[in-house]
């Protein structure tokens, strides 16, 4: 099977020196715009119909990894929304319900009437069995975990080029006891006589989960469905995404003006680069230096965008305003609130000076969009409020442009690299909107900021030198409000205590403290006590989340 080279997977080497990034960015910025190079191709889409499975989003990701565009939509969404994507096929997700129960979620009739291919996974298989005239029965025992799928004698494109028997991952209670008319068995396991079935119209049901890593041939099965059954060619790539987005943004904006808040993070950087590619100088970026950034962060961001990507940037040093508001404040949530509010004020002040502005570009990503569809559980307690720069100004009446709205983070990174955004920015570890203010325990002052910046710079440098930066979710220094006694030369000292925090994580919901090598910790500690004045002790934080959080405040 053909696989596209310019995939949405990013495989780059370890961090390069900054000068190298800037070179790459320069070269890329000088290239002919991709939007003009890539011929318009029709986007192939396959829609995942969500019946409430925890894996629905994962199915979408796997489909996109096969270079076919995919969105996950709830089973009861209006048909027009589904039809607007011009799907080539559907995948029905798993789900917690039982089709045997009254009121169980089912697929809209329009899907069957479209005569497009369908792949039903687990509950999705039971849904199509039930709706197409077969019979599903409450399972007497649950099948959970590994199983071996044996292909039946009937050949089907869904298992093309795959071994006759293969491990799969099961998680179901109900079972198909009678297939709908016109279906044949395509595979069975020890506990499921009908573990895979299909008809000649490209409707397939599989009882196992191809989207999880425990089904090693799962992606091949999805590819077979997409390429051999839906007839997709796999033309969705960063280049085609950029071309399509550029055309859409140009149409949406016309001759209007757009503003975008740059934070130095990957989402706002890629948003700005993409919008700039589409409309050039009609975009103005606003970079607010709140004085709570890390060493060289403001200069590097400005350099990248102004000099290398040639964007219009308003660069505001609002350090005084922020520090003034934070004066005397020690409570973490208050720090967050003040920094968030002040950001919006500064942003609005600057935007107002621009005269008429029509649009605000924001780096919203697909997981945020999906999360906002599913109402948050009111039972979940608030641990910390998160204020991101780029939060929507409240008083402005601007239309939104959210070009990354349907992308996952790794796809955003690849689009960014294709647009020439430097690797340093693309692979930057997450940094909180309130910045160093929540890494200084107690009151934030200029002196403490200087101290923390110097310590944090050492941590980052040493972690990068050890080639661990990209493996860690975050690594940084915290300035505690503890002072302790030390001895330097023949003198007693009474200095600050710096804590080092380094964690691994998938999504920041949970995190584990990183097992950094002792000699690396020793180097970091030595350098900090020697190079940062007033610090005489360094500790390493060995707590995981939960029960701790990643940040100290
Ligand atoms: P915690 O400390 O809650 O952090 O485990 C989880 C992730 O969120 C980041 N974080 C923030 N990001 N504004 C942000 O934009 C905030 O107020 C904020 N607080 C925490 C934190 O760095 C970690 O990646």
Coordinates of C-alpha atoms and ligand atoms in Angstrom, one line a residue:
X1 CA 0.0 0.0 0.0
X2 CA 1.3 3.5 -0.9
X3 CA 2.2 5.7 2.0
X4 CA 2.7 9.5 1.6
X5 CA 6.1 10.8 2.6
X6 CA 5.1 14.3 3.8
X7 CA 3.1 12.9 6.7
X8 CA 1.5 14.6 9.7
X9 CA 4.0 12.8 12.0
X10 CA 6.9 15.0 13.1
X11 CA 10.3 13.3 13.3
X12 CA 13.0 15.8 14.0
X13 CA 16.3 15.5 15.7
X14 CA 17.1 17.0 19.0
X15 CA 17.0 20.7 19.6
X16 CA 19.4 22.6 17.4
X17 CA 21.1 25.8 18.2
X18 CA 18.9 28.8 17.9
X19 CA 21.0 30.2 15.1
X20 CA 20.2 27.1 13.1
X21 CA 16.5 27.5 13.6
X22 CA 16.7 31.1 12.5
X23 CA 18.5 30.0 9.3
X24 CA 15.8 27.4 8.6
X25 CA 13.1 29.9 9.3
X26 CA 14.8 32.4 6.9
X27 CA 15.1 29.9 4.2
X28 CA 11.5 28.8 4.6
X29 CA 10.2 32.3 4.8
X30 CA 11.9 33.1 1.5
X31 CA 10.3 30.1 -0.2
X32 CA 7.4 30.4 -2.5
X33 CA 4.2 30.2 -0.5
X34 CA 2.9 26.7 -0.2
X35 CA -0.6 27.9 -0.8
X36 CA 0.4 28.8 -4.3
X37 CA 2.5 25.6 -4.9
X38 CA -0.1 23.0 -3.9
X39 CA -2.8 22.3 -6.4
X40 CA -6.3 22.4 -5.1
X41 CA -7.3 18.8 -4.2
X42 CA -10.6 17.7 -3.0
X43 CA -10.5 16.9 0.7
X44 CA -11.3 13.3 1.5
X45 CA -13.1 13.0 4.8
X46 CA -14.3 10.2 6.9
X47 CA -16.6 11.0 9.8
X48 CA -16.4 9.3 13.2
X49 CA -19.9 9.0 14.7
X50 CA -19.5 9.2 18.4
X51 CA -21.6 6.9 20.6
X52 CA -19.8 8.0 23.8
X53 CA -16.6 5.9 23.6
X54 CA -13.5 7.0 25.4
X55 CA -11.6 6.2 22.2
X56 CA -13.7 8.2 19.7
X57 CA -11.0 10.9 19.5
X58 CA -8.3 8.3 19.1
X59 CA -10.1 6.8 16.1
X60 CA -10.1 10.3 14.5
X61 CA -6.4 10.6 15.1
X62 CA -5.6 7.2 13.6
X63 CA -7.6 8.1 10.5
X64 CA -5.7 11.4 10.1
X65 CA -2.5 9.5 10.6
X66 CA -3.5 7.7 7.4
X67 CA -3.8 11.2 5.7
X68 CA -7.5 11.2 5.5
X69 CA -9.3 14.1 7.2
X70 CA -11.6 13.1 10.0
X71 CA -13.8 14.7 12.5
X72 CA -15.7 13.2 15.4
X73 CA -19.3 14.2 15.6
X74 CA -22.0 13.1 18.1
X75 CA -24.5 10.6 16.8
X76 CA -27.4 13.0 17.2
X77 CA -25.9 16.0 15.3
X78 CA -28.0 17.4 12.5
X79 CA -27.3 15.7 9.2
X80 CA -26.4 19.0 7.5
X81 CA -23.3 19.3 9.6
X82 CA -22.2 15.8 8.7
X83 CA -23.1 16.3 5.0
X84 CA -21.1 19.6 4.9
X85 CA -17.9 17.5 5.3
X86 CA -18.8 15.5 2.1
X87 CA -17.7 12.2 3.8
X88 CA -16.5 9.3 1.9
X89 CA -17.5 6.9 4.7
X90 CA -18.3 6.6 8.4
X91 CA -16.9 5.0 11.4
X92 CA -19.2 4.2 14.2
X93 CA -17.4 4.4 17.6
X94 CA -17.8 2.1 20.5
X95 CA -19.9 3.2 23.5
X96 CA -21.0 2.3 27.0
X97 CA -24.7 1.7 26.1
X98 CA -26.4 -1.5 25.0
X99 CA -28.6 -1.6 21.9
X100 CA -30.8 -4.0 23.8
X101 CA -31.9 -1.1 26.1
X102 CA -34.8 1.2 25.1
X103 CA -33.5 4.6 24.1
X104 CA -30.0 3.4 23.3
X105 CA -28.2 5.8 20.9
X106 CA -28.5 4.8 17.3
X107 CA -27.2 6.1 14.0
X108 CA -29.3 8.6 11.9
X109 CA -31.1 7.0 9.0
X110 CA -29.4 9.4 6.6
X111 CA -26.2 7.6 7.1
X112 CA -27.6 4.3 5.8
X113 CA -29.5 6.1 3.0
X114 CA -26.2 7.7 1.8
X115 CA -25.0 4.2 0.7
X116 CA -21.5 5.1 1.8
X117 CA -19.2 2.6 3.5
X118 CA -19.5 2.2 7.3
X119 CA -17.1 0.6 9.7
X120 CA -18.8 -0.2 13.0
X121 CA -16.5 -0.7 16.0
X122 CA -17.7 -2.6 19.0
X123 CA -20.9 -0.9 20.1
X124 CA -20.9 0.6 16.5
X125 CA -21.0 -2.9 15.1
X126 CA -23.9 -3.7 17.4
X127 CA -25.7 -0.5 16.3
X128 CA -25.5 -1.4 12.6
X129 CA -26.5 -5.0 13.3
X130 CA -29.6 -3.8 15.2
X131 CA -30.6 -1.2 12.7
X132 CA -30.0 -3.4 9.6
X133 CA -32.1 -6.3 10.9
X134 CA -29.7 -8.5 12.8
X135 CA -29.9 -9.5 16.4
X136 CA -27.7 -8.4 19.4
X137 CA -28.0 -10.2 22.7
X138 CA -26.9 -9.2 26.1
X139 CA -23.6 -11.1 26.6
X140 CA -23.5 -13.6 29.4
X141 CA -19.9 -12.9 30.0
X142 CA -17.8 -9.9 29.1
X143 CA -14.8 -10.2 26.8
X144 CA -12.1 -7.9 27.9
X145 CA -8.5 -7.6 26.8
X146 CA -6.5 -9.6 24.4
X147 CA -8.0 -12.1 22.0
X148 CA -6.8 -13.8 18.7
X149 CA -8.9 -13.0 15.7
X150 CA -9.0 -15.7 13.0
X151 CA -10.0 -14.6 9.5
X152 CA -12.9 -16.6 8.0
X153 CA -12.5 -18.3 4.6
X154 CA -14.3 -15.4 3.0
X155 CA -11.8 -12.8 1.8
X156 CA -12.5 -9.1 2.5
X157 CA -10.6 -6.0 1.6
X158 CA -10.8 -5.0 5.3
X159 CA -8.1 -7.6 6.1
X160 CA -6.1 -7.3 2.9
X161 CA -2.4 -8.2 3.3
X162 CA -2.9 -9.2 6.9
X163 CA -2.1 -12.5 8.6
X164 CA -4.8 -15.2 8.9
X165 CA -4.7 -14.8 12.7
X166 CA -3.8 -11.7 14.7
X167 CA -4.0 -10.3 18.2
X168 CA -6.8 -7.8 18.8
X169 CA -8.1 -6.0 21.8
X170 CA -11.7 -6.5 23.0
X171 CA -13.9 -4.7 25.4
X172 CA -17.6 -5.6 25.1
X173 CA -20.5 -7.3 26.9
X174 CA -23.1 -7.7 24.2
X175 CA -22.7 -10.0 21.3
X176 CA -24.0 -10.4 17.7
X177 CA -26.1 -13.5 17.6
X178 CA -27.6 -13.0 14.2
X179 CA -26.1 -11.0 11.4
X180 CA -28.3 -8.7 9.3
X181 CA -29.4 -10.1 5.9
X182 CA -26.6 -10.0 3.3
X183 CA -23.7 -10.1 5.8
X184 CA -21.1 -12.8 6.1
X185 CA -18.7 -13.6 8.9
X186 CA -15.2 -12.3 8.2
X187 CA -13.5 -13.3 11.5
X188 CA -14.0 -15.0 14.8
X189 CA -12.3 -15.3 18.2
X190 CA -12.6 -17.9 20.9
X191 CA -15.5 -16.1 22.6
X192 CA -17.0 -14.3 19.6
X193 CA -18.2 -16.4 16.7
X194 CA -18.9 -13.2 14.8
X195 CA -16.0 -10.9 15.7
X196 CA -16.0 -9.4 12.2
X197 CA -18.6 -9.3 9.5
X198 CA -19.3 -7.4 6.3
X199 CA -21.6 -7.1 3.3
X200 CA -20.9 -6.3 -0.3
X201 CA -21.8 -2.6 0.1
X202 CA -18.8 -1.8 2.2
X203 CA -20.6 -2.0 5.6
X204 CA -18.2 -3.7 8.0
X205 CA -18.6 -4.5 11.7
X206 CA -15.7 -5.4 14.0
X207 CA -16.1 -6.3 17.6
X208 CA -12.6 -5.4 18.6
X209 CA -10.9 -2.0 18.8
X210 CA -8.5 -1.2 15.9
X211 CA -7.7 2.2 17.2
X212 CA -5.8 1.1 20.3
X213 CA -2.1 0.2 20.4
X214 CA -3.0 -3.3 21.8
X215 CA -4.3 -4.2 18.3
X216 CA -1.0 -4.2 16.5
X217 CA -2.6 -4.4 13.0
X218 CA -5.3 -2.0 13.9
X219 CA -4.0 0.8 11.8
X220 CA -3.6 -1.5 8.8
X221 CA -7.3 -2.4 9.2
X222 CA -8.3 1.2 9.3
X223 CA -6.1 1.9 6.3
X224 CA -7.8 -0.9 4.4
X225 CA -11.2 0.6 5.2
X226 CA -10.1 4.1 4.2
X227 CA -8.2 3.2 1.0
X228 CA -9.8 0.0 -0.3
X229 CA -13.4 0.4 0.9
X230 CA -14.0 4.2 1.0
X231 CA -11.7 4.8 -1.9
X232 CA -9.6 7.5 -0.3
X233 CA -6.1 8.2 -1.6
X234 CA -4.6 9.8 1.5
X235 CA -4.1 13.3 0.2
X236 CA -4.5 15.1 3.5
X237 CA -1.0 16.5 4.4
X238 CA 0.3 19.7 6.1
X239 CA 0.7 21.2 2.6
X240 CA -2.9 20.5 1.6
X241 CA -4.1 21.7 5.0
X242 CA -2.2 25.0 4.6
X243 CA -3.5 25.5 1.0
X244 CA -7.0 24.9 2.1
X245 CA -6.8 27.1 5.2
X246 CA -5.2 29.9 3.2
X247 CA -8.0 29.9 0.7
X248 CA -10.6 29.9 3.5
X249 CA -9.0 32.7 5.5
X250 CA -8.6 34.9 2.4
X251 CA -12.3 34.4 1.7
X252 CA -13.4 35.0 5.3
X253 CA -11.2 38.1 5.8
X254 CA -11.6 39.8 2.4
X255 CA -10.0 43.2 2.8
X256 CA -10.6 43.2 6.6
X257 CA -7.9 43.6 9.3
X258 CA -6.9 40.9 11.7
X259 CA -5.2 41.0 15.1
X260 CA -3.6 38.1 16.9
X261 CA -2.0 37.9 20.4
X262 CA 1.4 36.3 20.2
X263 CA 2.6 34.5 23.4
X264 CA 5.7 32.7 22.2
X265 CA 3.8 29.4 22.5
X266 CA 3.3 27.0 19.6
X267 CA -0.5 27.5 19.1
X268 CA -0.4 31.3 18.7
X269 CA 2.8 31.1 16.7
X270 CA 1.4 28.7 14.1
X271 CA -2.0 30.6 14.0
X272 CA -0.1 33.8 13.3
X273 CA 2.1 32.2 10.7
X274 CA -0.8 30.6 8.9
X275 CA -3.0 33.8 8.9
X276 CA 0.1 35.8 7.7
X277 CA 0.6 33.3 4.9
X278 CA -3.0 34.0 3.8
X279 CA -3.3 37.8 4.2
X280 CA 0.2 39.2 4.8
X281 CA 0.1 42.7 6.2
X282 CA -3.6 42.7 6.9
X283 CA -2.5 40.9 10.0
X284 CA -1.1 42.7 13.0
X285 CA 0.3 40.7 15.9
X286 CA 0.4 42.1 19.4
X287 CA 3.1 40.7 21.7
X288 CA 2.6 41.8 25.3
X289 CA 5.7 41.4 27.4
X290 CA 4.2 41.1 30.9
X291 CA 7.7 41.0 32.6
X292 CA 7.0 37.5 33.8
X293 CA 8.7 35.7 30.9
X294 CA 11.9 33.7 31.0
X295 CA 15.3 34.9 29.9
X296 CA 15.5 36.0 26.3
X297 CA 12.0 34.9 25.6
X298 CA 10.6 38.2 24.5
X299 CA 13.6 39.0 22.3
X300 CA 13.5 35.6 20.6
X301 CA 9.8 35.8 19.9
X302 CA 10.0 39.2 18.4
X303 CA 13.1 38.3 16.4
X304 CA 11.5 35.2 14.9
X305 CA 8.3 36.9 13.9
X306 CA 9.5 40.4 12.9
X307 CA 12.9 39.7 11.3
X308 CA 12.5 36.1 10.1
X309 CA 8.9 35.7 9.3
X310 CA 8.5 39.4 8.4
X311 CA 5.2 40.0 10.2
X312 CA 3.8 43.2 11.6
X313 CA 4.3 43.1 15.3
X314 CA 3.4 45.6 18.0
X315 CA 5.8 44.8 20.8
X316 CA 4.6 46.1 24.1
X317 CA 6.8 46.1 27.2
X318 CA 4.1 46.2 29.9
X319 CA 6.4 45.0 32.7
X320 CA 5.7 48.0 34.9
X321 CA 1.9 47.7 34.6
X322 CA 2.0 44.0 35.6
X323 CA 4.4 44.3 38.4
X324 CA 2.5 47.2 39.8
X325 CA -0.7 45.1 39.9
X326 CA 1.1 42.2 41.5
X327 CA 2.6 44.3 44.2
X328 CA 2.0 42.8 47.6
X329 CA 0.0 39.9 46.1
X330 CA 0.9 36.4 47.4
X331 CA -2.2 34.4 46.8
X332 CA -1.8 32.2 43.6
X333 CA -5.3 32.5 42.3
X334 CA -5.2 36.2 42.7
X335 CA -1.9 36.4 40.8
X336 CA -3.6 34.4 37.9
X337 CA -6.6 36.7 37.9
X338 CA -4.6 39.9 37.9
X339 CA -2.3 38.8 35.2
X340 CA -5.2 37.6 33.0
X341 CA -7.1 40.9 33.5
X342 CA -4.1 43.1 32.9
X343 CA -3.3 41.2 29.7
X344 CA -6.8 41.9 28.3
X345 CA -6.5 45.6 29.3
X346 CA -3.1 46.0 27.6
X347 CA -4.3 44.1 24.6
X348 CA -7.5 46.1 24.2
X349 CA -5.6 49.4 24.6
X350 CA -3.2 48.5 21.9
X351 CA -5.8 47.1 19.6
X352 CA -7.8 50.3 20.0
X353 CA -4.9 52.3 18.7
X354 CA -5.0 50.4 15.5
X355 CA -8.3 51.9 14.4
X356 CA -10.7 49.6 12.7
X357 CA -10.1 45.9 13.2
X358 CA -12.5 43.2 12.1
X359 CA -11.1 39.9 13.2
X360 CA -9.3 38.2 16.1
X361 CA -7.2 35.2 15.3
X362 CA -6.9 32.6 18.0
X363 CA -5.1 29.3 18.4
X364 CA -7.9 27.2 19.6
X365 CA -7.2 23.5 19.0
X366 CA -9.5 20.5 18.3
X367 CA -9.4 19.0 21.8
X368 CA -10.7 22.3 23.2
X369 CA -13.5 22.3 20.6
X370 CA -14.5 18.7 21.5
X371 CA -14.3 19.5 25.2
X372 CA -16.6 22.4 24.8
X373 CA -19.2 20.3 23.1
X374 CA -19.3 17.9 26.1
X375 CA -20.3 19.9 29.1
X376 CA -17.9 19.7 31.9
X377 CA -18.9 17.8 34.9
X378 CA -20.3 20.2 37.4
X379 CA -18.9 17.8 40.0
X380 CA -15.3 18.4 39.1
X381 CA -13.8 20.8 41.5
X382 CA -11.7 23.7 40.4
X383 CA -8.1 23.1 41.3
X384 CA -6.5 26.1 39.5
X385 CA -8.0 28.5 37.0
X386 CA -6.0 28.7 33.8
X387 CA -5.6 32.1 32.2
X388 CA -4.0 31.8 28.8
X389 CA -2.7 34.8 26.9
X390 CA -4.9 35.0 23.9
X391 CA -8.0 34.8 26.0
X392 CA -10.9 36.5 24.2
X393 CA -11.1 40.2 25.1
X394 CA -14.5 40.8 26.5
X395 CA -15.4 44.2 25.2
X396 CA -14.3 43.9 21.6
X397 CA -16.7 43.0 18.9
X398 CA -14.5 41.0 16.6
X399 CA -15.2 38.0 14.5
X400 CA -13.1 35.0 15.3
X401 CA -10.6 33.2 13.0
X402 CA -9.5 29.9 14.4
X403 CA -7.6 28.1 11.7
X404 CA -6.3 25.3 14.0
X405 CA -9.7 24.5 15.3
X406 CA -9.7 21.1 13.8
X407 CA -6.1 20.1 14.5
X408 CA -4.5 18.1 17.2
X409 CA -1.3 19.4 18.8
X410 CA 1.1 17.2 16.8
X411 CA -0.6 18.3 13.6
X412 CA -0.2 21.9 14.6
X413 CA 3.5 21.3 15.1
X414 CA 3.9 19.9 11.7
X415 CA 1.9 22.6 10.0
X416 CA 4.1 25.1 11.9
X417 CA 7.3 23.5 10.7
X418 CA 6.0 23.5 7.1
X419 CA 5.3 27.2 7.5
X420 CA 8.8 27.9 8.7
X421 CA 8.1 28.5 12.3
X422 CA 11.4 27.7 14.1
X423 CA 11.8 24.4 15.8
X424 CA 12.6 26.1 19.1
X425 CA 9.1 27.6 19.2
X426 CA 7.4 24.5 17.8
X427 CA 8.9 22.3 20.5
X428 CA 8.7 24.7 23.4
X429 CA 7.6 23.1 26.6
X430 CA 4.2 24.5 27.9
X431 CA 4.6 27.7 29.8
X432 CA 1.7 29.0 31.9
X433 CA 0.0 32.3 30.9
X434 CA 0.8 33.9 34.3
X435 CA 4.4 33.0 33.7
X436 CA 7.0 33.2 36.4
X437 CA 4.5 34.9 38.8
X438 CA 3.3 31.4 39.8
X439 CA 6.8 30.1 40.1
X440 CA 7.8 32.7 42.7
X441 CA 6.2 31.7 45.9
X442 CA 5.0 34.7 47.7
X443 CA 5.2 38.3 46.4
X444 CA 6.7 38.9 42.9
X445 CA 9.4 41.5 42.7
X446 CA 11.9 42.5 40.0
X447 CA 14.8 41.1 42.1
X448 CA 13.1 37.7 42.5
X449 CA 12.3 37.6 38.9
X450 CA 15.9 38.2 38.0
X451 CA 17.0 35.4 40.4
X452 CA 14.5 32.9 39.0
X453 CA 15.3 33.8 35.4
X454 CA 18.9 33.1 36.0
X455 CA 18.2 29.7 37.7
X456 CA 15.6 28.7 35.2
X457 CA 18.1 29.5 32.3
X458 CA 20.6 27.1 33.9
X459 CA 18.0 24.3 34.2
X460 CA 16.9 24.7 30.6
X461 CA 20.4 24.8 29.3
X462 CA 21.6 21.8 31.1
X463 CA 18.4 19.8 30.2
X464 CA 18.9 20.7 26.6
X465 CA 22.6 19.8 26.7
X466 CA 21.6 16.4 28.2
X467 CA 19.2 16.1 25.2
X468 CA 16.2 15.6 27.5
X469 CA 14.2 18.7 26.7
X470 CA 11.8 17.1 24.3
X471 CA 11.3 14.0 26.4
X472 CA 10.1 16.1 29.4
X473 CA 6.7 17.6 29.5
X474 CA 8.1 20.5 31.5
X475 CA 11.3 21.3 33.3
X476 CA 11.9 24.5 35.3
X477 CA 13.0 26.2 38.4
X478 CA 10.8 27.5 41.3
X479 CA 11.9 30.2 43.7
X480 CA 10.5 29.2 47.1
X481 CA 10.0 31.7 49.9
X482 CA 12.1 29.6 52.2
X483 CA 15.6 30.8 53.2
X484 CA 18.1 28.5 54.7
X485 CA 21.6 28.6 56.2
X486 CA 24.6 27.8 54.2
X487 CA 28.4 28.2 54.2
X488 CA 30.4 29.7 51.4
X489 CA 34.1 30.1 51.9
X490 CA 34.4 30.9 55.5
X491 CA 31.1 32.8 55.7
X492 CA 27.7 31.8 56.9
X493 CA 25.0 32.6 54.3
X494 CA 21.3 32.9 54.6
X495 CA 20.0 32.4 51.1
X496 CA 17.1 31.4 48.9
X497 CA 16.0 27.9 48.2
X498 CA 15.5 27.0 44.5
X499 CA 13.4 23.9 43.7
X500 CA 13.9 22.1 40.4
X501 CA 10.8 20.6 38.8
X502 CA 10.9 18.2 35.8
X503 CA 8.0 16.0 34.9
X504 CA 6.9 13.6 32.2
X505 CA 3.3 13.6 31.1
X506 CA 1.0 12.9 28.2
X507 CA -1.5 15.7 28.7
X508 CA -0.8 17.5 32.0
X509 CA -3.8 15.8 33.7
X510 CA -1.4 13.4 35.4
X511 CA 2.4 13.7 35.6
X512 CA 5.3 11.8 37.0
X513 CA 8.5 13.4 38.4
X514 CA 11.3 12.7 35.9
X515 CA 14.1 10.4 37.0
X516 CA 16.8 12.8 35.9
X517 CA 20.4 11.4 36.2
X518 CA 22.1 12.3 39.4
X519 CA 25.1 13.9 37.7
X520 CA 22.8 16.1 35.7
X521 CA 21.1 17.2 38.9
X522 CA 24.5 17.8 40.4
X523 CA 25.6 20.0 37.5
X524 CA 22.4 22.0 37.7
X525 CA 22.7 22.5 41.5
X526 CA 26.3 23.4 41.3
X527 CA 25.8 26.0 38.6
X528 CA 22.8 27.5 40.4
X529 CA 24.5 28.0 43.7
X530 CA 27.6 29.3 42.0
X531 CA 26.1 31.5 39.4
X532 CA 22.9 32.8 41.0
X533 CA 23.5 35.3 43.7
X534 CA 21.7 34.8 47.0
X535 CA 20.8 31.1 46.3
X536 CA 22.6 28.7 48.6
X537 CA 20.4 25.5 48.3
X538 CA 18.8 23.5 45.5
X539 CA 16.2 20.7 46.0
X540 CA 14.6 18.4 43.5
X541 CA 10.9 17.9 43.6
X542 CA 10.0 14.2 43.6
X543 CA 6.2 14.5 43.7
X544 CA 3.9 13.3 41.1
X545 CA 0.5 14.7 40.0
X546 CA -1.8 13.7 41.7
X547 CA -1.5 14.4 44.6
X548 CA 0.8 17.4 43.7
X549 CA 0.3 19.6 40.7
X550 CA 2.9 20.4 38.1
X551 CA 3.3 24.1 39.0
X552 CA 3.9 24.9 42.7
X553 CA 1.1 27.5 42.7
Ligands
LIG1 P1 -0.9 22.1 37.1 O1 0.0 22.9 37.9 O2 -2.4 22.4 37.3 O3 -0.6 22.4 35.6 O4 -0.6 20.6 37.2 C1 -1.0 21.7 34.5 C2 -0.5 22.4 33.2 O5 -1.1 23.7 33.1 C3 -0.1 24.7 33.1 N1 -0.7 25.8 33.9 C4 -1.2 26.9 33.3 N2 -1.3 27.3 32.1 N3 -2.3 29.3 32.8 C5 -1.8 28.5 31.8 O6 -1.8 28.9 30.6 C6 -2.3 28.9 34.1 O7 -2.8 29.7 34.9 C7 -1.7 27.7 34.4 N4 -1.5 27.0 35.5 C8 -0.9 25.8 35.2 C9 1.1 24.1 33.7 O8 2.3 24.8 33.3 C10 1.0 22.7 33.3 O9 1.5 22.5 32.0

